[in-house]
Coordinates of C-alpha atoms in Angstrom, one line a residue:
Chain A
M1 CA 28.5 -13.8 -3.1
L2 CA 29.1 -10.1 -2.3
E3 CA 32.5 -8.5 -2.7
I4 CA 33.0 -5.0 -1.4
Q5 CA 36.1 -3.4 -2.7
N6 CA 37.5 -0.2 -1.2
I7 CA 34.2 1.7 -1.3
T8 CA 33.8 5.3 -0.4
I9 CA 30.3 6.8 -0.1
G10 CA 29.1 10.3 0.7
Y11 CA 26.6 13.0 0.3
G12 CA 27.9 15.8 -1.8
V13 CA 31.5 16.3 -0.9
C14 CA 31.2 14.9 2.6
E15 CA 32.5 11.4 2.8
V16 CA 30.5 9.3 5.2
V17 CA 32.0 5.9 4.6
R18 CA 35.7 5.7 3.6
D19 CA 37.6 2.9 2.0
V20 CA 35.7 -0.1 3.3
S21 CA 36.4 -3.6 1.9
F22 CA 35.0 -6.9 2.9
S23 CA 33.3 -10.0 1.4
L24 CA 30.2 -11.9 2.3
K25 CA 30.1 -15.6 1.7
D26 CA 27.2 -18.0 1.5
G27 CA 25.7 -18.8 4.9
D28 CA 27.4 -15.8 6.6
I29 CA 25.8 -13.5 9.1
L30 CA 27.8 -10.3 9.4
A31 CA 26.9 -7.8 12.1
I32 CA 27.9 -4.1 11.6
V33 CA 28.5 -2.4 14.9
G34 CA 29.3 1.3 15.5
A35 CA 28.2 4.4 17.3
N36 CA 25.3 6.6 16.0
G37 CA 26.5 8.4 12.9
A38 CA 29.3 6.0 12.2
G39 CA 28.0 5.4 8.6
K40 CA 26.4 2.0 9.2
T41 CA 23.1 2.8 7.4
T42 CA 24.9 4.6 4.6
L43 CA 27.1 1.6 4.0
L44 CA 24.1 -0.7 4.0
K45 CA 22.2 1.5 1.5
S46 CA 25.1 1.4 -0.9
L47 CA 25.0 -2.4 -1.0
N48 CA 21.8 -2.6 -3.0
A49 CA 22.8 0.4 -5.1
T50 CA 20.4 2.8 -3.4
L51 CA 23.3 5.2 -2.8
P52 CA 25.9 5.7 -5.5
L53 CA 29.6 5.0 -4.7
M54 CA 32.1 7.8 -4.8
N55 CA 34.9 5.3 -5.2
G56 CA 35.5 1.5 -5.2
G57 CA 33.2 -1.2 -6.5
I58 CA 30.8 -3.9 -5.4
L59 CA 30.6 -7.3 -7.1
L60 CA 27.5 -9.4 -6.8
E61 CA 28.2 -13.0 -7.7
G62 CA 31.3 -11.8 -9.5
K63 CA 29.6 -9.2 -11.6
P64 CA 29.6 -5.4 -10.9
L65 CA 26.5 -4.3 -9.2
E66 CA 25.8 -1.5 -11.7
N67 CA 25.4 -4.1 -14.4
Y68 CA 22.2 -5.5 -12.8
S69 CA 18.8 -4.1 -13.4
R70 CA 16.6 -2.9 -10.5
R71 CA 14.5 -6.0 -10.7
E72 CA 17.5 -8.3 -10.8
I73 CA 19.0 -6.6 -7.7
A74 CA 15.7 -6.9 -5.9
R75 CA 15.5 -10.6 -6.7
K76 CA 19.0 -11.1 -5.2
I77 CA 19.2 -8.6 -2.4
T78 CA 16.4 -7.5 0.0
V79 CA 16.4 -5.0 2.8
I80 CA 14.7 -4.2 6.0
A81 CA 15.2 -0.5 6.3
Q82 CA 15.4 1.5 9.4
E83 CA 12.8 4.1 8.7
N84 CA 10.0 2.2 7.0
E85 CA 7.2 3.8 5.1
T86 CA 4.2 1.8 6.3
K87 CA 1.6 4.4 7.0
F88 CA -0.4 3.6 3.9
P89 CA -3.6 1.8 4.7
I90 CA -2.9 -1.4 2.8
S91 CA -3.7 -5.0 3.8
V92 CA -0.9 -7.1 5.3
L93 CA -1.2 -9.6 2.5
D94 CA -0.9 -7.0 -0.2
F95 CA 2.1 -5.5 1.6
V96 CA 3.8 -8.8 1.7
L97 CA 2.9 -9.6 -1.9
A98 CA 4.8 -6.4 -2.8
G99 CA 7.9 -8.5 -2.1
R100 CA 7.1 -10.6 -5.1
F101 CA 7.1 -7.6 -7.5
A102 CA 10.5 -8.3 -9.0
H103 CA 9.4 -11.9 -9.9
G104 CA 6.5 -10.7 -12.0
G105 CA 6.1 -9.1 -15.4
N106 CA 5.0 -5.6 -16.1
F107 CA 1.3 -6.2 -16.4
G108 CA 1.8 -8.6 -13.5
W109 CA -0.7 -10.2 -11.4
E110 CA 0.4 -12.4 -8.6
S111 CA 0.6 -16.1 -9.4
E112 CA -0.6 -18.9 -7.2
R113 CA 3.0 -19.5 -6.2
D114 CA 3.5 -15.8 -5.2
M115 CA 0.4 -16.1 -3.1
Q116 CA 1.6 -19.3 -1.5
I117 CA 5.0 -17.8 -0.7
A118 CA 3.4 -14.7 0.8
L119 CA 1.2 -16.8 3.1
D120 CA 4.1 -19.1 4.1
S121 CA 6.2 -16.0 5.0
L122 CA 3.4 -14.6 7.1
E123 CA 3.1 -17.9 8.9
I124 CA 6.8 -18.4 9.8
C125 CA 6.8 -14.8 11.1
D126 CA 4.1 -15.7 13.6
L127 CA 1.4 -13.7 11.7
Q128 CA -1.2 -16.3 10.8
N129 CA -4.6 -14.7 10.3
Y130 CA -3.1 -11.3 9.9
E131 CA -3.7 -11.3 6.0
S132 CA -6.5 -8.9 6.0
R133 CA -5.4 -6.6 8.8
V134 CA -4.5 -3.1 7.7
M135 CA -0.9 -2.0 8.0
N136 CA -1.5 1.4 9.7
Q137 CA -3.5 -0.3 12.5
L138 CA -0.8 -2.7 13.6
S139 CA 1.5 -2.1 16.5
G140 CA 5.2 -1.3 15.8
G141 CA 6.3 -4.8 16.5
E142 CA 3.7 -6.4 14.4
R143 CA 4.6 -4.1 11.5
Q144 CA 8.2 -5.0 11.9
R145 CA 7.4 -8.7 11.5
V146 CA 5.3 -8.0 8.4
I147 CA 8.3 -6.2 7.0
L148 CA 10.4 -9.2 7.7
A149 CA 7.8 -11.4 6.1
R150 CA 7.9 -9.3 3.0
A151 CA 11.7 -9.5 2.9
L152 CA 11.6 -13.3 3.2
A153 CA 8.9 -13.5 0.5
T154 CA 11.4 -12.0 -2.0
E155 CA 13.4 -15.3 -1.7
A156 CA 16.5 -13.0 -2.1
Q157 CA 19.8 -14.7 -1.2
I158 CA 21.2 -11.6 0.6
L159 CA 19.4 -10.0 3.4
L160 CA 20.3 -6.5 4.6
L161 CA 18.8 -5.6 7.9
D162 CA 19.0 -2.2 9.5
E163 CA 18.2 -2.5 13.3
P164 CA 15.5 -5.1 12.6
T165 CA 14.7 -5.7 16.3
T166 CA 14.1 -2.1 17.4
N167 CA 10.4 -2.5 18.0
L168 CA 10.3 -6.2 18.9
D169 CA 9.6 -7.8 22.2
L170 CA 12.1 -10.4 23.5
S171 CA 10.4 -13.4 22.0
H172 CA 10.1 -11.8 18.6
Q173 CA 13.7 -10.6 18.7
A174 CA 14.7 -14.2 19.1
L175 CA 12.3 -15.2 16.4
M176 CA 13.6 -12.7 13.9
F177 CA 17.2 -13.8 14.4
R178 CA 16.3 -17.4 14.3
L179 CA 14.5 -17.0 11.0
V180 CA 17.4 -15.1 9.5
K181 CA 19.8 -17.7 10.8
E182 CA 17.7 -20.5 9.4
R183 CA 17.7 -18.8 6.0
C184 CA 21.4 -18.4 6.1
K185 CA 22.3 -21.9 7.3
G186 CA 19.5 -23.8 5.6
C187 CA 19.3 -22.1 2.2
G188 CA 22.8 -20.7 1.8
S189 CA 21.6 -17.1 2.1
A190 CA 23.7 -14.5 3.7
A191 CA 22.8 -11.5 5.9
I192 CA 24.3 -8.2 7.0
V193 CA 22.7 -6.9 10.2
I194 CA 23.2 -3.5 11.8
T195 CA 22.4 -3.8 15.4
H196 CA 23.1 -2.1 18.7
D197 CA 22.3 -5.2 20.7
L198 CA 25.9 -6.6 21.1
N199 CA 24.7 -9.7 22.8
L200 CA 22.4 -10.6 19.9
A201 CA 25.3 -10.0 17.6
S202 CA 27.5 -12.2 19.7
E203 CA 24.9 -15.0 19.7
F204 CA 23.9 -14.9 16.0
A205 CA 26.7 -13.3 13.9
D206 CA 29.6 -15.3 12.4
E207 CA 31.5 -12.1 12.0
V208 CA 31.4 -8.6 13.4
L209 CA 32.5 -5.5 11.5
L210 CA 33.4 -2.4 13.7
L211 CA 32.8 0.9 12.0
K212 CA 34.1 4.2 13.4
R213 CA 33.5 7.5 11.7
G214 CA 33.1 5.8 8.4
Q215 CA 36.1 3.6 8.6
M216 CA 36.3 -0.1 9.3
I217 CA 38.6 -0.6 12.3
A218 CA 38.2 -4.3 12.8
K219 CA 36.5 -7.4 11.5
G220 CA 36.5 -10.9 12.9
N221 CA 34.4 -13.4 14.9
P222 CA 32.5 -11.9 17.9
A223 CA 35.0 -13.3 20.5
E224 CA 37.9 -11.5 18.8
I225 CA 36.1 -8.3 18.2
F226 CA 34.2 -7.7 21.4
T227 CA 37.1 -6.8 23.6
E228 CA 37.3 -4.1 26.3
E229 CA 39.6 -2.0 24.2
N230 CA 37.5 -2.1 21.0
L231 CA 34.3 -1.3 22.8
Q232 CA 36.0 1.5 24.8
E233 CA 37.2 2.9 21.4
I234 CA 33.9 2.6 19.6
F235 CA 31.4 3.6 22.4
G236 CA 33.6 5.1 25.0
I237 CA 32.1 2.9 27.7
R238 CA 33.5 0.3 30.1
V239 CA 32.2 -3.2 29.8
L240 CA 32.3 -6.5 31.7
L241 CA 33.0 -9.4 29.4
D242 CA 32.3 -13.0 30.4
E243 CA 30.9 -16.1 28.9
N244 CA 27.3 -16.9 28.4
P245 CA 27.0 -20.1 30.4
I246 CA 24.6 -21.7 28.0
S247 CA 25.8 -20.7 24.5
K248 CA 29.5 -20.3 25.5
N249 CA 29.6 -17.1 23.5
V250 CA 31.0 -13.9 24.8
R251 CA 28.6 -11.9 26.9
I252 CA 28.8 -8.1 27.2
T253 CA 27.5 -6.2 30.2
T254 CA 27.7 -2.4 30.3
I255 CA 29.2 -0.8 33.4
Y256 CA 27.3 2.4 34.1
Chain B
M1 CA -6.9 -24.5 -2.1
R2 CA -6.6 -21.4 0.0
T3 CA -4.4 -19.5 -2.5
R4 CA -6.5 -20.3 -5.6
K5 CA -9.6 -19.2 -3.8
K6 CA -8.1 -15.8 -2.8
I7 CA -7.1 -15.1 -6.4
D8 CA -10.4 -16.3 -7.9
K9 CA -12.4 -14.2 -5.4
K10 CA -10.6 -11.0 -6.4
F11 CA -11.2 -11.8 -10.1
S12 CA -14.8 -12.7 -9.8
T13 CA -15.7 -9.6 -7.7
S14 CA -13.9 -7.3 -10.1
L15 CA -15.5 -9.0 -13.1
R16 CA -19.0 -8.6 -11.6
L17 CA -18.3 -5.0 -10.8
G18 CA -16.9 -4.4 -14.2
G19 CA -20.0 -5.7 -15.8
L20 CA -22.1 -3.5 -13.6
F21 CA -20.0 -0.4 -14.4
F22 CA -20.2 -1.2 -18.1
A23 CA -24.0 -1.6 -18.0
L24 CA -24.2 1.8 -16.2
L25 CA -22.1 3.4 -18.9
V26 CA -24.4 2.0 -21.6
L27 CA -27.4 3.2 -19.7
A28 CA -25.9 6.7 -19.2
V29 CA -25.1 6.9 -22.9
L30 CA -28.7 5.8 -23.9
A31 CA -30.2 8.3 -21.5
A32 CA -27.9 11.0 -22.8
I33 CA -29.1 10.2 -26.4
Y34 CA -32.8 10.3 -25.4
F35 CA -32.8 13.5 -23.2
G36 CA -32.0 16.9 -24.5
S37 CA -33.8 20.1 -25.6
E38 CA -35.0 17.9 -28.5
K39 CA -36.2 14.5 -27.2
L40 CA -35.3 11.8 -29.7
A41 CA -37.5 8.8 -30.4
F42 CA -35.0 5.9 -30.8
F43 CA -36.8 3.9 -33.4
E44 CA -38.3 6.4 -35.8
L45 CA -35.8 9.0 -36.4
S46 CA -36.7 11.7 -38.9
G47 CA -34.0 13.3 -41.1
S48 CA -33.5 16.3 -38.7
D49 CA -33.4 13.9 -35.8
K50 CA -30.7 12.0 -37.4
A51 CA -28.7 15.1 -38.0
I52 CA -29.1 16.1 -34.3
L53 CA -28.1 12.6 -33.2
F54 CA -25.1 12.0 -35.4
D55 CA -23.7 15.5 -35.9
I56 CA -24.3 17.0 -32.5
R57 CA -25.4 14.7 -29.8
L58 CA -23.4 11.6 -30.4
P59 CA -20.0 13.2 -30.7
R60 CA -20.8 15.2 -27.7
I61 CA -21.8 12.2 -25.6
L62 CA -18.8 10.1 -26.7
L63 CA -16.4 13.0 -26.2
G64 CA -17.9 13.4 -22.7
A65 CA -17.3 9.8 -22.0
S66 CA -13.7 10.0 -23.3
V67 CA -13.0 13.2 -21.4
G68 CA -14.4 11.7 -18.2
A69 CA -12.3 8.6 -18.6
A70 CA -9.2 10.7 -19.3
L71 CA -9.6 13.0 -16.3
A72 CA -10.4 10.1 -13.9
L73 CA -7.3 8.2 -15.2
A74 CA -5.1 11.2 -14.7
G75 CA -6.5 11.8 -11.2
A76 CA -6.2 8.2 -10.1
S77 CA -2.6 7.8 -11.3
L78 CA -1.4 11.2 -9.9
Q79 CA -2.9 10.3 -6.5
S80 CA -1.1 7.0 -6.3
L81 CA 2.2 8.5 -7.6
L82 CA 2.1 11.5 -5.3
R83 CA 0.6 9.5 -2.4
N84 CA -2.0 12.2 -2.0
P85 CA -5.8 11.8 -2.3
L86 CA -6.2 15.5 -3.3
A87 CA -3.9 15.3 -6.3
E88 CA -6.2 16.2 -9.2
P89 CA -5.3 17.8 -12.6
Y90 CA -7.7 20.7 -12.2
L91 CA -6.6 21.5 -8.6
L92 CA -2.9 21.1 -9.4
G93 CA -3.0 23.6 -12.3
V94 CA -2.4 20.9 -14.9
S95 CA -5.8 21.7 -16.6
N96 CA -5.0 25.4 -16.6
G97 CA -1.6 24.7 -18.1
A98 CA -3.4 22.8 -20.9
A99 CA -6.0 25.6 -21.2
L100 CA -3.3 28.2 -21.6
G101 CA -1.6 26.1 -24.2
T102 CA -4.9 25.7 -26.1
M103 CA -5.5 29.4 -25.9
L104 CA -2.1 30.3 -27.3
A105 CA -2.7 27.8 -30.1
F106 CA -6.1 29.4 -30.7
V107 CA -4.6 32.9 -30.9
F108 CA -1.4 32.2 -32.8
F109 CA -2.0 29.0 -34.8
A110 CA -5.8 29.2 -35.4
Q111 CA -5.4 27.6 -38.9
F112 CA -3.9 24.3 -37.6
E113 CA -6.5 22.2 -35.8
F114 CA -3.9 20.0 -34.3
A115 CA -1.9 22.8 -32.8
R116 CA -4.4 22.9 -29.9
P117 CA -4.0 19.5 -28.4
V118 CA -0.2 19.6 -29.0
M119 CA 0.1 22.9 -27.2
A120 CA -2.3 21.8 -24.5
F121 CA -0.2 18.7 -23.9
T122 CA 2.9 21.0 -23.6
G123 CA 1.2 23.3 -21.2
A124 CA 0.0 20.4 -19.1
S125 CA 3.5 18.9 -18.9
L126 CA 5.0 22.2 -17.9
A127 CA 2.5 22.8 -15.2
T128 CA 2.9 19.3 -13.9
F129 CA 6.7 19.7 -13.8
V130 CA 6.5 23.1 -12.0
V131 CA 4.0 22.0 -9.4
Y132 CA 6.0 18.8 -8.7
Q133 CA 9.3 20.8 -8.3
M134 CA 7.5 23.3 -6.0
A135 CA 5.9 20.7 -3.8
K136 CA 8.9 18.5 -3.5
S137 CA 11.1 19.1 -0.4
P138 CA 13.9 17.2 1.3
A139 CA 11.3 16.1 3.9
G140 CA 9.0 14.6 1.3
M141 CA 5.8 16.0 0.0
N142 CA 2.9 16.7 2.3
V143 CA -0.7 17.4 1.4
E144 CA -0.6 21.1 2.2
R145 CA 2.5 21.8 0.1
L146 CA 1.1 20.1 -2.9
V147 CA -2.3 21.8 -2.7
L148 CA -0.7 25.2 -2.2
S149 CA 1.7 24.7 -5.1
G150 CA -1.3 23.8 -7.2
V151 CA -3.2 26.9 -6.1
I152 CA -0.2 29.2 -6.9
V153 CA 0.3 27.7 -10.4
T154 CA -3.5 27.7 -11.1
T155 CA -3.9 31.4 -10.2
F156 CA -0.8 32.4 -12.0
L157 CA -1.9 30.6 -15.2
S158 CA -5.4 32.0 -14.8
S159 CA -4.2 35.6 -14.8
I160 CA -2.4 35.0 -18.1
I161 CA -5.5 33.4 -19.5
V162 CA -7.6 36.4 -18.4
L163 CA -5.0 38.6 -20.1
F164 CA -5.7 36.9 -23.3
T165 CA -9.4 36.7 -23.0
S166 CA -9.6 40.4 -22.5
L167 CA -8.3 40.7 -26.1
L168 CA -11.3 38.7 -27.5
D169 CA -14.5 40.2 -28.8
A170 CA -17.8 39.8 -27.0
T171 CA -19.3 36.8 -28.9
K172 CA -16.1 34.9 -28.7
L173 CA -15.7 35.8 -25.1
R174 CA -19.0 34.1 -24.1
S175 CA -18.1 30.8 -25.8
F176 CA -14.6 31.0 -24.4
T177 CA -15.7 31.6 -20.9
F178 CA -17.9 28.5 -21.2
W179 CA -15.1 26.5 -22.6
L180 CA -12.8 27.6 -19.7
L181 CA -15.4 26.3 -17.2
G182 CA -15.5 23.0 -19.0
D183 CA -18.0 22.7 -21.9
L184 CA -18.7 19.9 -24.3
S185 CA -21.0 21.8 -26.6
Q186 CA -18.2 22.4 -29.2
A187 CA -17.7 18.6 -29.6
T188 CA -16.6 17.3 -33.0
W189 CA -15.8 13.8 -34.2
N190 CA -12.2 14.7 -34.6
G191 CA -12.0 15.9 -31.0
F192 CA -13.5 12.7 -29.9
Y193 CA -11.1 10.5 -31.9
L194 CA -8.1 12.3 -30.5
S195 CA -9.3 12.2 -26.9
F196 CA -10.3 8.5 -27.2
G197 CA -6.9 7.6 -28.7
A198 CA -5.2 9.3 -25.8
V199 CA -7.4 7.3 -23.4
L200 CA -6.5 4.0 -25.0
V201 CA -2.8 4.8 -24.9
G202 CA -3.2 6.1 -21.3
I203 CA -4.9 3.0 -20.0
L204 CA -2.2 0.8 -21.6
V205 CA 0.7 2.7 -20.2
L206 CA -0.9 3.1 -16.7
L207 CA -1.8 -0.6 -16.5
K208 CA 1.7 -1.5 -17.4
N209 CA 2.9 0.6 -14.5
A210 CA 0.0 -0.2 -12.1
R211 CA 1.8 -2.8 -10.0
A212 CA 4.8 -0.5 -9.7
L213 CA 2.4 2.3 -8.6
N214 CA 1.0 0.0 -6.0
L215 CA 4.5 -0.3 -4.5
M216 CA 5.2 3.4 -4.8
M217 CA 2.0 4.1 -2.9
I218 CA 3.6 2.4 0.1
G219 CA 6.8 4.6 -0.3
E220 CA 9.3 5.5 -3.0
R221 CA 12.3 4.2 -1.1
D222 CA 10.6 1.0 -0.4
A223 CA 9.5 0.6 -4.0
F224 CA 13.0 1.1 -5.2
D225 CA 14.3 -1.5 -2.8
F226 CA 11.8 -4.0 -4.1
G227 CA 12.7 -3.6 -7.8
V228 CA 10.7 -0.6 -9.1
E229 CA 12.4 1.8 -11.4
V230 CA 10.9 4.7 -9.6
N231 CA 12.1 7.5 -12.0
K232 CA 10.8 5.7 -15.0
T233 CA 7.4 5.1 -13.5
R234 CA 7.2 8.7 -12.3
L235 CA 8.0 10.0 -15.8
A236 CA 5.5 7.6 -17.4
V237 CA 2.7 8.7 -15.1
F238 CA 3.5 12.4 -15.5
A239 CA 3.7 12.1 -19.3
T240 CA 0.5 10.0 -19.5
S241 CA -1.5 12.3 -17.3
S242 CA -0.3 15.3 -19.3
L243 CA -1.4 13.7 -22.5
L244 CA -4.8 12.7 -21.1
V245 CA -5.4 16.1 -19.6
G246 CA -4.0 18.0 -22.6
T247 CA -6.3 16.2 -25.1
A248 CA -9.3 16.5 -22.8
V249 CA -8.9 20.2 -22.2
A250 CA -8.2 21.0 -25.8
A251 CA -11.5 19.4 -26.7
S252 CA -13.7 20.5 -23.7
G253 CA -12.0 23.0 -21.5
S254 CA -11.2 22.5 -17.8
V255 CA -13.9 20.1 -16.4
G256 CA -12.9 20.1 -12.8
Y257 CA -13.0 17.6 -9.9
V258 CA -13.7 14.5 -12.0
G259 CA -10.2 13.2 -11.2
L260 CA -10.9 13.8 -7.5
I261 CA -14.4 12.4 -7.1
I262 CA -14.2 9.3 -9.3
P263 CA -11.0 7.6 -8.1
H264 CA -12.1 8.2 -4.5
I265 CA -15.5 6.5 -5.1
V266 CA -13.8 3.7 -7.0
R267 CA -11.3 3.0 -4.1
L268 CA -14.2 2.9 -1.7
A269 CA -15.8 0.2 -3.8
I270 CA -12.8 -2.0 -4.8
G271 CA -9.9 -1.0 -2.6
S272 CA -6.6 0.7 -3.6
D273 CA -5.1 -1.8 -6.0
N274 CA -4.2 0.3 -9.0
R275 CA -4.6 -2.6 -11.4
L276 CA -8.3 -2.4 -10.7
V277 CA -8.5 1.3 -9.7
I278 CA -7.2 2.4 -13.1
P279 CA -9.7 0.6 -15.5
F280 CA -12.6 1.2 -13.1
S281 CA -11.8 4.9 -12.8
A282 CA -11.9 5.2 -16.6
L283 CA -15.3 3.6 -16.7
A284 CA -16.7 5.5 -13.8
G285 CA -15.3 8.8 -15.1
A286 CA -17.0 8.2 -18.4
I287 CA -20.4 7.5 -16.7
F288 CA -20.0 10.6 -14.5
V289 CA -19.3 13.1 -17.2
V290 CA -21.9 11.8 -19.6
S291 CA -24.5 12.0 -16.8
A292 CA -23.3 15.4 -15.7
D293 CA -23.5 16.7 -19.2
T294 CA -27.0 15.4 -19.7
V295 CA -28.0 17.3 -16.6
A296 CA -26.2 20.4 -18.0
R297 CA -28.1 20.1 -21.2
V298 CA -31.6 19.6 -19.8
A299 CA -31.5 21.4 -16.4
I300 CA -32.4 24.9 -17.8
A301 CA -33.4 23.8 -21.3
P302 CA -33.4 25.2 -23.9
R303 CA -30.4 27.0 -22.4
E304 CA -27.4 25.1 -21.3
L305 CA -24.9 25.0 -18.4
P306 CA -21.3 24.3 -18.9
V307 CA -20.7 20.7 -17.7
G308 CA -17.8 21.9 -15.5
A309 CA -20.3 23.8 -13.4
I310 CA -22.1 20.6 -12.5
T311 CA -19.0 18.6 -11.7
A312 CA -17.6 21.4 -9.6
L313 CA -20.9 21.7 -7.7
I314 CA -20.5 18.0 -6.6
G315 CA -16.7 18.1 -6.4
A316 CA -16.0 21.1 -4.3
P317 CA -17.8 19.9 -1.2
M318 CA -16.1 16.5 -1.7
F319 CA -12.7 18.2 -1.7
I320 CA -13.4 19.9 1.6
Y321 CA -14.5 16.5 3.0
L322 CA -11.3 14.8 1.8
L323 CA -9.1 17.6 3.0
R324 CA -10.6 17.4 6.5
R325 CA -10.1 13.6 6.6
S326 CA -6.5 13.6 5.4

């Protein structure tokens, strides 16, 4: 559903992401892994046309991304950004309803359906009875879940998540990934997730993309990608790799 | 059903409040008709009473309502757009830009009545653009930067205005000083029609962008991600507020602080949803300026105060309060 062809992105003359190509299929969860400053966020921002491409192209459902209007893109692609602007004292329900903007008209008021979807999204994110709480009075983790609820409320088929678990406690990290996974497996959505938690990537991602100084150096399933050599190259650390005895996925332990 | 109830509740509260505001506006207008240096008996108007009512008092009251609505609309939309409760046309120098434009039209194109609002609109747009460019920084726009940029532009424009006023003769100077402070005594029917037309256009454009503005209040990046054409909305709001302020200032000078006080009170009453804040601000702004002008007319009758003096008297302390809170 998303085809990325040789894209180069930068600020001014400085190229931050160079010549990256990959494709995202229905139901896929793709994890982008790389060191700080490797260009992960820049890459993600270009995928919903927030940042212009210097080179290459992106096809959304076979059509070039630049042929879509802002509303059309927002209906198909949603993001959970890294630095979120949530300091405005707005109620949780109104915040989540903002996710329905692209579905309404110009003089739009929310329909009954919009309201229902917003309430459902809050409920699956473990936020029942939060509707009238105010955003700037929530904890970081609660806010993060509200942001997920808003993203889910868009009903977009592609989810772009930039370090979505940063502020979450263990149970809500798992909840976040379970919800994303359910969306992808159940509704044929697809997700691209930037994460520093390699074990979560190993558990939940179908594919992992390694990014180093703006270039893609490997892509494949977690077991292929999470090797001692690759992790040494990306992070310059030594790791112990074994198998998670329950899920049978590769498990990564840092050796300090 | 839970969802139906939520939507209905929002509507019924706003309908009730809308009715209340409308009744208050009618009341304010009736009071304004009655009070004045000449008290008018509603039901037995003599010939001279009629002249006072239809040639002087009524255009003035209606212009006051229209100017109040225009300034409150401009303030409400600028505050949402710039995410800053202190954004106000008078404080940002937009009113002064319009005043300078009006003045230039007055000096150079005195024979064309319509040159004044056109030049006022141009001046307001330029001032808006300059303040926005000055206040913008890579790190975003904070309260202090915006207010300081406004102060700089305001004082700069004021000095040019003073330059021109010193060329006027003594009689013109007095009426001009009054006008600069915000004065409705020069009201004409034409002035009212023009200002009211701008208010109608303004409400329509702003309501069309109200939901987008709601998202932009949360954050511009965010709004863009969720489907708002941020640049288009910004341009629409800047152009509309310049139109509103331009026509208001051309007719009545710089009535200050209306755009600050009114949206603030409206938000306290109904929350920050722009789809409600915008129409309610228009109504409340009209009530406020009509009432303030009534006070200005009767406080030291038979002499008059400029209405801008009354609004500033209430607005300045409120500005300090809001600045301390933000």
